[in-house]
mmCIF file of N, CA and C in Angstrom:
data_model
loop_
_atom_site.group_PDB
_atom_site.id
_atom_site.type_symbol
_atom_site.label_atom_id
_atom_site.label_comp_id
_atom_site.label_asym_id
_atom_site.label_seq_id
_atom_site.Cartn_x
_atom_site.Cartn_y
_atom_site.Cartn_z
ATOM 1 N N MET A 1 17.196 -27.041 -50.317
ATOM 2 C CA MET A 1 18.264 -26.512 -49.505
ATOM 3 C C MET A 1 17.920 -25.110 -48.987
ATOM 4 N N ALA A 2 17.196 -24.366 -49.822
ATOM 5 C CA ALA A 2 16.812 -23.015 -49.426
ATOM 6 C C ALA A 2 15.874 -23.054 -48.223
ATOM 7 N N ARG A 3 15.007 -24.061 -48.195
ATOM 8 C CA ARG A 3 14.082 -24.194 -47.067
ATOM 9 C C ARG A 3 14.845 -24.421 -45.764
ATOM 10 N N LEU A 4 15.913 -25.202 -45.832
ATOM 11 C CA LEU A 4 16.727 -25.460 -44.651
ATOM 12 C C LEU A 4 17.352 -24.167 -44.138
ATOM 13 N N TYR A 5 17.860 -23.343 -45.057
ATOM 14 C CA TYR A 5 18.454 -22.064 -44.651
ATOM 15 C C TYR A 5 17.408 -21.139 -44.034
ATOM 16 N N VAL A 6 16.222 -21.131 -44.600
ATOM 17 C CA VAL A 6 15.143 -20.302 -44.044
ATOM 18 C C VAL A 6 14.770 -20.799 -42.654
ATOM 19 N N LEU A 7 14.685 -22.103 -42.492
ATOM 20 C CA LEU A 7 14.351 -22.677 -41.190
ATOM 21 C C LEU A 7 15.428 -22.343 -40.153
ATOM 22 N N LEU A 8 16.689 -22.496 -40.520
ATOM 23 C CA LEU A 8 17.783 -22.172 -39.595
ATOM 24 C C LEU A 8 17.811 -20.680 -39.258
ATOM 25 N N PHE A 9 17.506 -19.845 -40.236
ATOM 26 C CA PHE A 9 17.438 -18.403 -39.999
ATOM 27 C C PHE A 9 16.325 -18.086 -39.003
ATOM 28 N N LEU A 10 15.158 -18.719 -39.165
ATOM 29 C CA LEU A 10 14.041 -18.483 -38.246
ATOM 30 C C LEU A 10 14.368 -18.974 -36.833
ATOM 31 N N VAL A 11 15.035 -20.116 -36.739
ATOM 32 C CA VAL A 11 15.445 -20.633 -35.429
ATOM 33 C C VAL A 11 16.406 -19.656 -34.763
ATOM 34 N N GLN A 12 17.342 -19.114 -35.549
ATOM 35 C CA GLN A 12 18.296 -18.145 -35.015
ATOM 36 C C GLN A 12 17.578 -16.891 -34.515
ATOM 37 N N ILE A 13 16.599 -16.409 -35.255
ATOM 38 C CA ILE A 13 15.847 -15.218 -34.863
ATOM 39 C C ILE A 13 15.046 -15.487 -33.590
ATOM 40 N N VAL A 14 14.379 -16.622 -33.522
ATOM 41 C CA VAL A 14 13.597 -16.970 -32.325
ATOM 42 C C VAL A 14 14.516 -17.093 -31.114
ATOM 43 N N LEU A 15 15.647 -17.726 -31.282
ATOM 44 C CA LEU A 15 16.613 -17.865 -30.191
ATOM 45 C C LEU A 15 17.111 -16.498 -29.727
ATOM 46 N N ALA A 16 17.386 -15.610 -30.668
ATOM 47 C CA ALA A 16 17.853 -14.266 -30.314
ATOM 48 C C ALA A 16 16.767 -13.481 -29.581
ATOM 49 N N VAL A 17 15.533 -13.589 -30.028
ATOM 50 C CA VAL A 17 14.430 -12.883 -29.363
ATOM 51 C C VAL A 17 14.245 -13.420 -27.944
ATOM 52 N N CYS A 18 14.287 -14.735 -27.780
ATOM 53 C CA CYS A 18 14.171 -15.326 -26.438
ATOM 54 C C CYS A 18 15.317 -14.877 -25.535
ATOM 55 N N ALA A 19 16.520 -14.835 -26.076
ATOM 56 C CA ALA A 19 17.673 -14.398 -25.294
ATOM 57 C C ALA A 19 17.544 -12.932 -24.904
ATOM 58 N N LEU A 20 17.075 -12.091 -25.824
ATOM 59 C CA LEU A 20 16.874 -10.677 -25.502
ATOM 60 C C LEU A 20 15.831 -10.492 -24.412
ATOM 61 N N ILE A 21 14.728 -11.193 -24.534
ATOM 62 C CA ILE A 21 13.680 -11.098 -23.519
ATOM 63 C C ILE A 21 14.212 -11.571 -22.179
ATOM 64 N N SER A 22 14.933 -12.688 -22.181
ATOM 65 C CA SER A 22 15.497 -13.211 -20.940
ATOM 66 C C SER A 22 16.502 -12.234 -20.339
ATOM 67 N N CYS A 23 17.331 -11.667 -21.167
ATOM 68 C CA CYS A 23 18.361 -10.739 -20.693
ATOM 69 C C CYS A 23 17.737 -9.466 -20.124
ATOM 70 N N LEU A 24 16.771 -8.923 -20.829
ATOM 71 C CA LEU A 24 16.162 -7.662 -20.394
ATOM 72 C C LEU A 24 15.247 -7.830 -19.190
ATOM 73 N N SER A 25 14.705 -9.012 -18.998
ATOM 74 C CA SER A 25 13.799 -9.216 -17.865
ATOM 75 C C SER A 25 14.493 -9.807 -16.639
ATOM 76 N N ALA A 26 15.759 -10.181 -16.763
ATOM 77 C CA ALA A 26 16.491 -10.758 -15.628
ATOM 78 C C ALA A 26 16.803 -9.674 -14.604
ATOM 79 N N ASP A 27 16.796 -10.042 -13.339
ATOM 80 C CA ASP A 27 17.202 -9.116 -12.282
ATOM 81 C C ASP A 27 18.668 -8.766 -12.469
ATOM 82 N N GLU A 28 19.020 -7.561 -12.076
ATOM 83 C CA GLU A 28 20.391 -7.077 -12.274
ATOM 84 C C GLU A 28 21.413 -7.977 -11.568
ATOM 85 N N GLU A 29 21.057 -8.491 -10.389
ATOM 86 C CA GLU A 29 22.015 -9.329 -9.659
ATOM 87 C C GLU A 29 22.139 -10.735 -10.248
ATOM 88 N N LYS A 30 21.238 -11.101 -11.171
ATOM 89 C CA LYS A 30 21.325 -12.427 -11.786
ATOM 90 C C LYS A 30 22.069 -12.419 -13.115
ATOM 91 N N VAL A 31 22.441 -11.237 -13.592
ATOM 92 C CA VAL A 31 23.235 -11.140 -14.829
ATOM 93 C C VAL A 31 24.690 -11.338 -14.448
ATOM 94 N N LYS A 32 25.351 -12.321 -15.101
ATOM 95 C CA LYS A 32 26.729 -12.650 -14.737
ATOM 96 C C LYS A 32 27.695 -12.263 -15.843
ATOM 97 N N ALA A 33 28.956 -12.187 -15.480
ATOM 98 C CA ALA A 33 30.102 -12.025 -16.381
ATOM 99 C C ALA A 33 30.222 -10.625 -16.980
ATOM 100 N N LEU A 34 29.162 -10.073 -17.535
ATOM 101 C CA LEU A 34 29.215 -8.757 -18.176
ATOM 102 C C LEU A 34 27.985 -7.940 -17.768
ATOM 103 N N PRO A 35 28.042 -6.633 -17.940
ATOM 104 C CA PRO A 35 26.839 -5.828 -17.682
ATOM 105 C C PRO A 35 25.730 -6.167 -18.681
ATOM 106 N N ARG A 36 24.523 -5.878 -18.290
ATOM 107 C CA ARG A 36 23.356 -6.229 -19.096
ATOM 108 C C ARG A 36 23.424 -5.611 -20.504
ATOM 109 N N MET A 37 23.793 -4.337 -20.614
ATOM 110 C CA MET A 37 23.816 -3.674 -21.924
ATOM 111 C C MET A 37 24.848 -4.314 -22.868
ATOM 112 N N ILE A 38 25.954 -4.784 -22.313
ATOM 113 C CA ILE A 38 26.944 -5.484 -23.151
ATOM 114 C C ILE A 38 26.338 -6.784 -23.676
ATOM 115 N N TRP A 39 25.597 -7.504 -22.827
ATOM 116 C CA TRP A 39 24.939 -8.733 -23.269
ATOM 117 C C TRP A 39 23.930 -8.437 -24.370
ATOM 118 N N VAL A 40 23.178 -7.365 -24.225
ATOM 119 C CA VAL A 40 22.200 -7.006 -25.262
ATOM 120 C C VAL A 40 22.907 -6.744 -26.589
ATOM 121 N N LEU A 41 24.003 -6.002 -26.536
ATOM 122 C CA LEU A 41 24.748 -5.718 -27.773
ATOM 123 C C LEU A 41 25.313 -6.998 -28.393
ATOM 124 N N ILE A 42 25.855 -7.882 -27.579
ATOM 125 C CA ILE A 42 26.399 -9.150 -28.097
ATOM 126 C C ILE A 42 25.289 -9.966 -28.761
ATOM 127 N N ILE A 43 24.113 -10.010 -28.112
ATOM 128 C CA ILE A 43 22.995 -10.780 -28.677
ATOM 129 C C ILE A 43 22.519 -10.151 -29.984
ATOM 130 N N LEU A 44 22.505 -8.827 -30.051
ATOM 131 C CA LEU A 44 22.053 -8.157 -31.272
ATOM 132 C C LEU A 44 23.050 -8.295 -32.424
ATOM 133 N N PHE A 45 24.356 -8.136 -32.145
ATOM 134 C CA PHE A 45 25.346 -8.172 -33.216
ATOM 135 C C PHE A 45 25.748 -9.589 -33.625
ATOM 136 N N PHE A 46 25.689 -10.522 -32.697
ATOM 137 C CA PHE A 46 26.025 -11.922 -32.984
ATOM 138 C C PHE A 46 24.869 -12.791 -32.487
ATOM 139 N N PRO A 47 23.759 -12.830 -33.218
ATOM 140 C CA PRO A 47 22.541 -13.460 -32.695
ATOM 141 C C PRO A 47 22.706 -14.912 -32.263
ATOM 142 N N LEU A 48 23.316 -15.726 -33.056
ATOM 143 C CA LEU A 48 23.418 -17.143 -32.713
ATOM 144 C C LEU A 48 24.406 -17.361 -31.573
ATOM 145 N N VAL A 49 25.620 -16.879 -31.733
ATOM 146 C CA VAL A 49 26.656 -17.074 -30.713
ATOM 147 C C VAL A 49 26.303 -16.304 -29.441
ATOM 148 N N GLY A 50 25.805 -15.083 -29.595
ATOM 149 C CA GLY A 50 25.447 -14.275 -28.430
ATOM 150 C C GLY A 50 24.316 -14.883 -27.617
ATOM 151 N N SER A 51 23.311 -15.426 -28.307
ATOM 152 C CA SER A 51 22.184 -16.057 -27.608
ATOM 153 C C SER A 51 22.631 -17.288 -26.833
ATOM 154 N N ILE A 52 23.422 -18.105 -27.492
ATOM 155 C CA ILE A 52 23.916 -19.314 -26.827
ATOM 156 C C ILE A 52 24.813 -18.933 -25.649
ATOM 157 N N ALA A 53 25.660 -17.932 -25.839
ATOM 158 C CA ALA A 53 26.536 -17.490 -24.746
ATOM 159 C C ALA A 53 25.717 -16.950 -23.579
ATOM 160 N N TRP A 54 24.654 -16.207 -23.885
ATOM 161 C CA TRP A 54 23.814 -15.678 -22.806
ATOM 162 C C TRP A 54 23.223 -16.808 -21.975
ATOM 163 N N PHE A 55 22.664 -17.816 -22.646
ATOM 164 C CA PHE A 55 22.023 -18.894 -21.906
ATOM 165 C C PHE A 55 23.032 -19.763 -21.152
ATOM 166 N N LEU A 56 24.255 -19.883 -21.656
ATOM 167 C CA LEU A 56 25.245 -20.711 -20.977
ATOM 168 C C LEU A 56 26.032 -19.961 -19.905
ATOM 169 N N VAL A 57 26.382 -18.707 -20.165
ATOM 170 C CA VAL A 57 27.300 -17.988 -19.283
ATOM 171 C C VAL A 57 26.669 -16.760 -18.629
ATOM 172 N N GLY A 58 25.817 -16.083 -19.328
ATOM 173 C CA GLY A 58 25.391 -14.759 -18.906
ATOM 174 C C GLY A 58 24.362 -14.685 -17.812
ATOM 175 N N ARG A 59 23.638 -15.730 -17.577
ATOM 176 C CA ARG A 59 22.593 -15.647 -16.562
ATOM 177 C C ARG A 59 22.832 -16.687 -15.475
ATOM 178 N N GLU A 60 22.288 -16.380 -14.324
ATOM 179 C CA GLU A 60 22.383 -17.314 -13.199
ATOM 180 C C GLU A 60 21.478 -18.505 -13.483
ATOM 181 N N ARG A 61 21.965 -19.676 -13.153
ATOM 182 C CA ARG A 61 21.181 -20.890 -13.387
ATOM 183 C C ARG A 61 19.950 -20.899 -12.496
ATOM 184 N N PRO A 62 18.821 -21.362 -13.035
ATOM 185 C CA PRO A 62 17.638 -21.503 -12.194
ATOM 186 C C PRO A 62 17.884 -22.521 -11.085
ATOM 187 N N ALA A 63 17.216 -22.335 -9.959
ATOM 188 C CA ALA A 63 17.367 -23.272 -8.849
ATOM 189 C C ALA A 63 16.926 -24.651 -9.298
ATOM 190 N N GLY A 64 17.695 -25.640 -8.945
ATOM 191 C CA GLY A 64 17.356 -27.014 -9.283
ATOM 192 C C GLY A 64 18.144 -27.567 -10.455
ATOM 193 N N THR A 65 19.020 -26.768 -11.097
ATOM 194 C CA THR A 65 19.856 -27.310 -12.171
ATOM 195 C C THR A 65 21.286 -27.358 -11.676
ATOM 196 N N ASP A 66 22.031 -28.280 -12.208
ATOM 197 C CA ASP A 66 23.380 -28.530 -11.714
ATOM 198 C C ASP A 66 24.418 -28.129 -12.746
ATOM 199 N N GLY A 67 25.146 -27.050 -12.471
ATOM 200 C CA GLY A 67 26.315 -26.646 -13.251
ATOM 201 C C GLY A 67 26.108 -26.595 -14.745
ATOM 202 N N ALA A 68 27.173 -26.946 -15.495
ATOM 203 C CA ALA A 68 27.153 -26.844 -16.951
ATOM 204 C C ALA A 68 26.309 -27.938 -17.590
ATOM 205 N N THR A 69 26.100 -29.055 -16.884
ATOM 206 C CA THR A 69 25.339 -30.141 -17.490
ATOM 207 C C THR A 69 23.859 -29.836 -17.545
ATOM 208 N N GLY A 70 23.375 -28.974 -16.652
ATOM 209 C CA GLY A 70 21.966 -28.627 -16.649
ATOM 210 C C GLY A 70 21.077 -29.721 -16.117
ATOM 211 N N THR A 71 21.667 -30.745 -15.488
ATOM 212 C CA THR A 71 20.837 -31.809 -14.946
ATOM 213 C C THR A 71 20.094 -31.315 -13.722
ATOM 214 N N PHE A 72 18.938 -31.895 -13.514
ATOM 215 C CA PHE A 72 18.100 -31.456 -12.409
ATOM 216 C C PHE A 72 18.581 -32.042 -11.087
ATOM 217 N N ARG A 73 18.651 -31.200 -10.094
ATOM 218 C CA ARG A 73 18.902 -31.664 -8.729
ATOM 219 C C ARG A 73 17.893 -30.962 -7.850
ATOM 220 N N PRO A 74 17.376 -31.638 -6.858
ATOM 221 C CA PRO A 74 16.380 -31.001 -6.008
ATOM 222 C C PRO A 74 16.976 -29.794 -5.290
ATOM 223 N N ALA A 75 16.251 -28.724 -5.301
ATOM 224 C CA ALA A 75 16.707 -27.516 -4.616
ATOM 225 C C ALA A 75 16.579 -27.709 -3.110
ATOM 226 N N ALA A 76 17.480 -27.078 -2.385
ATOM 227 C CA ALA A 76 17.419 -27.159 -0.928
ATOM 228 C C ALA A 76 16.151 -26.461 -0.457
ATOM 229 N N PRO A 77 15.526 -26.986 0.578
ATOM 230 C CA PRO A 77 14.294 -26.354 1.060
ATOM 231 C C PRO A 77 14.583 -24.936 1.528
ATOM 232 N N SER A 78 13.752 -24.023 1.096
ATOM 233 C CA SER A 78 13.953 -22.622 1.463
ATOM 234 C C SER A 78 13.147 -22.291 2.712
ATOM 235 N N ARG A 79 13.587 -21.273 3.401
ATOM 236 C CA ARG A 79 12.915 -20.828 4.620
ATOM 237 C C ARG A 79 12.096 -19.569 4.363
ATOM 238 N N ARG A 80 11.718 -19.351 3.112
ATOM 239 C CA ARG A 80 10.916 -18.170 2.819
ATOM 240 C C ARG A 80 9.478 -18.414 3.270
ATOM 241 N N PRO A 81 8.731 -17.357 3.499
ATOM 242 C CA PRO A 81 7.361 -17.528 3.977
ATOM 243 C C PRO A 81 6.485 -18.217 2.930
ATOM 244 N N LEU A 82 5.562 -18.990 3.412
ATOM 245 C CA LEU A 82 4.638 -19.679 2.529
ATOM 246 C C LEU A 82 3.538 -18.730 2.083
ATOM 247 N N ALA A 83 2.961 -19.024 0.949
ATOM 248 C CA ALA A 83 1.781 -18.274 0.515
ATOM 249 C C ALA A 83 0.647 -18.593 1.478
ATOM 250 N N PRO A 84 -0.290 -17.675 1.668
ATOM 251 C CA PRO A 84 -1.360 -17.923 2.650
ATOM 252 C C PRO A 84 -2.135 -19.214 2.396
ATOM 253 N N ASP A 85 -2.347 -19.566 1.150
ATOM 254 C CA ASP A 85 -3.112 -20.781 0.895
ATOM 255 C C ASP A 85 -2.281 -22.056 1.061
ATOM 256 N N ASP A 86 -0.974 -21.922 1.333
ATOM 257 C CA ASP A 86 -0.121 -23.073 1.591
ATOM 258 C C ASP A 86 0.277 -23.186 3.063
ATOM 259 N N ASP A 87 -0.030 -22.175 3.851
ATOM 260 C CA ASP A 87 0.390 -22.125 5.247
ATOM 261 C C ASP A 87 -0.650 -22.826 6.127
ATOM 262 N N PRO A 88 -0.300 -23.968 6.747
ATOM 263 C CA PRO A 88 -1.276 -24.707 7.538
ATOM 264 C C PRO A 88 -1.802 -23.908 8.731
ATOM 265 N N GLU A 89 -0.954 -23.094 9.338
ATOM 266 C CA GLU A 89 -1.411 -22.291 10.480
ATOM 267 C C GLU A 89 -2.450 -21.269 10.050
ATOM 268 N N PHE A 90 -2.219 -20.629 8.913
ATOM 269 C CA PHE A 90 -3.170 -19.656 8.408
ATOM 270 C C PHE A 90 -4.501 -20.325 8.066
ATOM 271 N N LEU A 91 -4.432 -21.487 7.413
ATOM 272 C CA LEU A 91 -5.654 -22.208 7.060
ATOM 273 C C LEU A 91 -6.422 -22.641 8.302
ATOM 274 N N ALA A 92 -5.695 -23.065 9.342
ATOM 275 C CA ALA A 92 -6.353 -23.458 10.592
ATOM 276 C C ALA A 92 -7.019 -22.251 11.241
ATOM 277 N N SER A 93 -6.354 -21.095 11.204
ATOM 278 C CA SER A 93 -6.963 -19.899 11.798
ATOM 279 C C SER A 93 -8.214 -19.486 11.022
ATOM 280 N N LEU A 94 -8.189 -19.644 9.697
ATOM 281 C CA LEU A 94 -9.396 -19.346 8.910
ATOM 282 C C LEU A 94 -10.541 -20.288 9.285
ATOM 283 N N ASP A 95 -10.208 -21.557 9.455
ATOM 284 C CA ASP A 95 -11.218 -22.541 9.813
ATOM 285 C C ASP A 95 -11.817 -22.228 11.183
ATOM 286 N N GLU A 96 -10.966 -21.882 12.145
ATOM 287 C CA GLU A 96 -11.435 -21.549 13.491
ATOM 288 C C GLU A 96 -12.311 -20.305 13.468
ATOM 289 N N ARG A 97 -11.876 -19.286 12.741
ATOM 290 C CA ARG A 97 -12.654 -18.045 12.666
ATOM 291 C C ARG A 97 -14.005 -18.302 12.003
ATOM 292 N N SER A 98 -14.015 -19.101 10.954
ATOM 293 C CA SER A 98 -15.264 -19.430 10.276
ATOM 294 C C SER A 98 -16.203 -20.194 11.214
ATOM 295 N N ARG A 99 -15.650 -21.124 11.982
ATOM 296 C CA ARG A 99 -16.458 -21.893 12.923
ATOM 297 C C ARG A 99 -17.073 -20.974 13.988
ATOM 298 N N ARG A 100 -16.255 -20.029 14.522
ATOM 299 C CA ARG A 100 -16.776 -19.087 15.527
ATOM 300 C C ARG A 100 -17.875 -18.202 14.944
ATOM 301 N N GLU A 101 -17.675 -17.718 13.718
ATOM 302 C CA GLU A 101 -18.690 -16.866 13.095
ATOM 303 C C GLU A 101 -19.983 -17.645 12.865
ATOM 304 N N ASP A 102 -19.868 -18.910 12.447
ATOM 305 C CA ASP A 102 -21.054 -19.736 12.242
ATOM 306 C C ASP A 102 -21.801 -19.969 13.552
ATOM 307 N N GLN A 103 -21.063 -20.225 14.630
ATOM 308 C CA GLN A 103 -21.703 -20.441 15.930
ATOM 309 C C GLN A 103 -22.405 -19.173 16.405
ATOM 310 N N GLU A 104 -21.782 -18.023 16.217
ATOM 311 C CA GLU A 104 -22.385 -16.755 16.624
ATOM 312 C C GLU A 104 -23.649 -16.475 15.802
ATOM 313 N N ARG A 105 -23.598 -16.719 14.503
ATOM 314 C CA ARG A 105 -24.757 -16.516 13.636
ATOM 315 C C ARG A 105 -25.900 -17.439 14.045
ATOM 316 N N LEU A 106 -25.586 -18.711 14.346
ATOM 317 C CA LEU A 106 -26.604 -19.652 14.783
ATOM 318 C C LEU A 106 -27.215 -19.210 16.110
ATOM 319 N N ARG A 107 -26.386 -18.715 17.037
ATOM 320 C CA ARG A 107 -26.893 -18.235 18.327
ATOM 321 C C ARG A 107 -27.851 -17.057 18.127
ATOM 322 N N LEU A 108 -27.495 -16.129 17.239
ATOM 323 C CA LEU A 108 -28.359 -14.979 16.975
ATOM 324 C C LEU A 108 -29.678 -15.408 16.323
ATOM 325 N N TRP A 109 -29.636 -16.367 15.407
ATOM 326 C CA TRP A 109 -30.858 -16.853 14.783
ATOM 327 C C TRP A 109 -31.767 -17.532 15.815
ATOM 328 N N GLU A 110 -31.166 -18.322 16.710
ATOM 329 C CA GLU A 110 -31.967 -18.980 17.738
ATOM 330 C C GLU A 110 -32.614 -17.954 18.666
ATOM 331 N N GLU A 111 -31.868 -16.919 19.057
ATOM 332 C CA GLU A 111 -32.439 -15.868 19.904
ATOM 333 C C GLU A 111 -33.594 -15.164 19.194
ATOM 334 N N ASP A 112 -33.405 -14.871 17.908
ATOM 335 C CA ASP A 112 -34.450 -14.211 17.144
ATOM 336 C C ASP A 112 -35.685 -15.101 17.035
ATOM 337 N N LEU A 113 -35.473 -16.400 16.827
ATOM 338 C CA LEU A 113 -36.589 -17.332 16.741
ATOM 339 C C LEU A 113 -37.353 -17.395 18.070
ATOM 340 N N ARG A 114 -36.619 -17.486 19.189
ATOM 341 C CA ARG A 114 -37.276 -17.510 20.512
ATOM 342 C C ARG A 114 -38.077 -16.233 20.748
ATOM 343 N N ARG A 115 -37.488 -15.085 20.380
ATOM 344 C CA ARG A 115 -38.180 -13.808 20.589
ATOM 345 C C ARG A 115 -39.466 -13.764 19.765
ATOM 346 N N ARG A 116 -39.406 -14.214 18.522
ATOM 347 C CA ARG A 116 -40.597 -14.201 17.677
ATOM 348 C C ARG A 116 -41.661 -15.164 18.197
ATOM 349 N N GLU A 117 -41.249 -16.340 18.686
ATOM 350 C CA GLU A 117 -42.217 -17.295 19.245
ATOM 351 C C GLU A 117 -42.908 -16.709 20.464
ATOM 352 N N GLU A 118 -42.136 -16.012 21.312
ATOM 353 C CA GLU A 118 -42.740 -15.416 22.509
ATOM 354 C C GLU A 118 -43.676 -14.279 22.142
ATOM 355 N N GLU A 119 -43.341 -13.528 21.106
ATOM 356 C CA GLU A 119 -44.247 -12.477 20.656
ATOM 357 C C GLU A 119 -45.547 -13.074 20.155
ATOM 358 N N LEU A 120 -45.460 -14.196 19.432
ATOM 359 C CA LEU A 120 -46.670 -14.839 18.930
ATOM 360 C C LEU A 120 -47.500 -15.424 20.067
ATOM 361 N N ARG A 121 -46.869 -15.955 21.098
ATOM 362 C CA ARG A 121 -47.603 -16.523 22.243
ATOM 363 C C ARG A 121 -48.292 -15.425 23.053
ATOM 364 N N GLY A 122 -47.664 -14.267 23.134
ATOM 365 C CA GLY A 122 -48.226 -13.181 23.931
ATOM 366 C C GLY A 122 -49.327 -12.422 23.214
ATOM 367 N N ARG A 123 -49.422 -12.514 21.924
ATOM 368 C CA ARG A 123 -50.437 -11.804 21.160
ATOM 369 C C ARG A 123 -51.775 -12.525 21.321
ATOM 370 N N PRO A 124 -52.869 -11.771 21.523
ATOM 371 C CA PRO A 124 -54.180 -12.441 21.637
ATOM 372 C C PRO A 124 -54.570 -13.076 20.306
ATOM 373 N N ASP A 125 -55.240 -14.191 20.414
ATOM 374 C CA ASP A 125 -55.656 -14.932 19.229
ATOM 375 C C ASP A 125 -56.811 -14.195 18.555
ATOM 376 N N ASP A 126 -56.799 -14.129 17.258
ATOM 377 C CA ASP A 126 -57.850 -13.422 16.518
ATOM 378 C C ASP A 126 -59.196 -14.119 16.653
ATOM 379 N N ARG A 127 -59.237 -15.411 16.926
ATOM 380 C CA ARG A 127 -60.500 -16.144 17.052
ATOM 381 C C ARG A 127 -61.207 -15.818 18.354
ATOM 382 N N ASP A 128 -60.455 -15.398 19.397
ATOM 383 C CA ASP A 128 -61.067 -15.095 20.696
ATOM 384 C C ASP A 128 -61.687 -13.710 20.714
ATOM 385 N N ARG A 129 -61.434 -12.867 19.759
ATOM 386 C CA ARG A 129 -61.972 -11.513 19.736
ATOM 387 C C ARG A 129 -63.433 -11.530 19.296
ATOM 388 N N PRO A 130 -64.265 -10.715 19.970
ATOM 389 C CA PRO A 130 -65.673 -10.636 19.522
ATOM 390 C C PRO A 130 -65.753 -9.874 18.195
ATOM 391 N N GLU A 131 -66.702 -10.286 17.376
ATOM 392 C CA GLU A 131 -66.880 -9.625 16.099
ATOM 393 C C GLU A 131 -67.719 -8.384 16.278
ATOM 394 N N VAL A 132 -67.436 -7.362 15.516
ATOM 395 C CA VAL A 132 -68.194 -6.104 15.617
ATOM 396 C C VAL A 132 -69.075 -5.933 14.439
#
């Protein structure tokens, strides 16, 4: 029986620590019902009840959960900007820029190759020179 009490005590402590971390790291506008410092005091003085109250009442629900039941519902599509690696227009512009840079590099290499070939053609052959 003592082991059960120790286990329940540890669960209560872990729950209180998680609630404190959640409360202290939440944005000010996402804390509901009471000011943040009052929530911290409630969680500290009444760890089990305060932690449960924080998770049920004190914080704004994450997007995609429905009311008190906590069931998942798809969040409405947001109009916020996409990350660069998710934005198709940005990826297309990177591809186009890379293609242009590759074409320019190839053009410069071909010009350099032609110039070197012409230099070699214009240089007198070492076999045609008289020996001294």
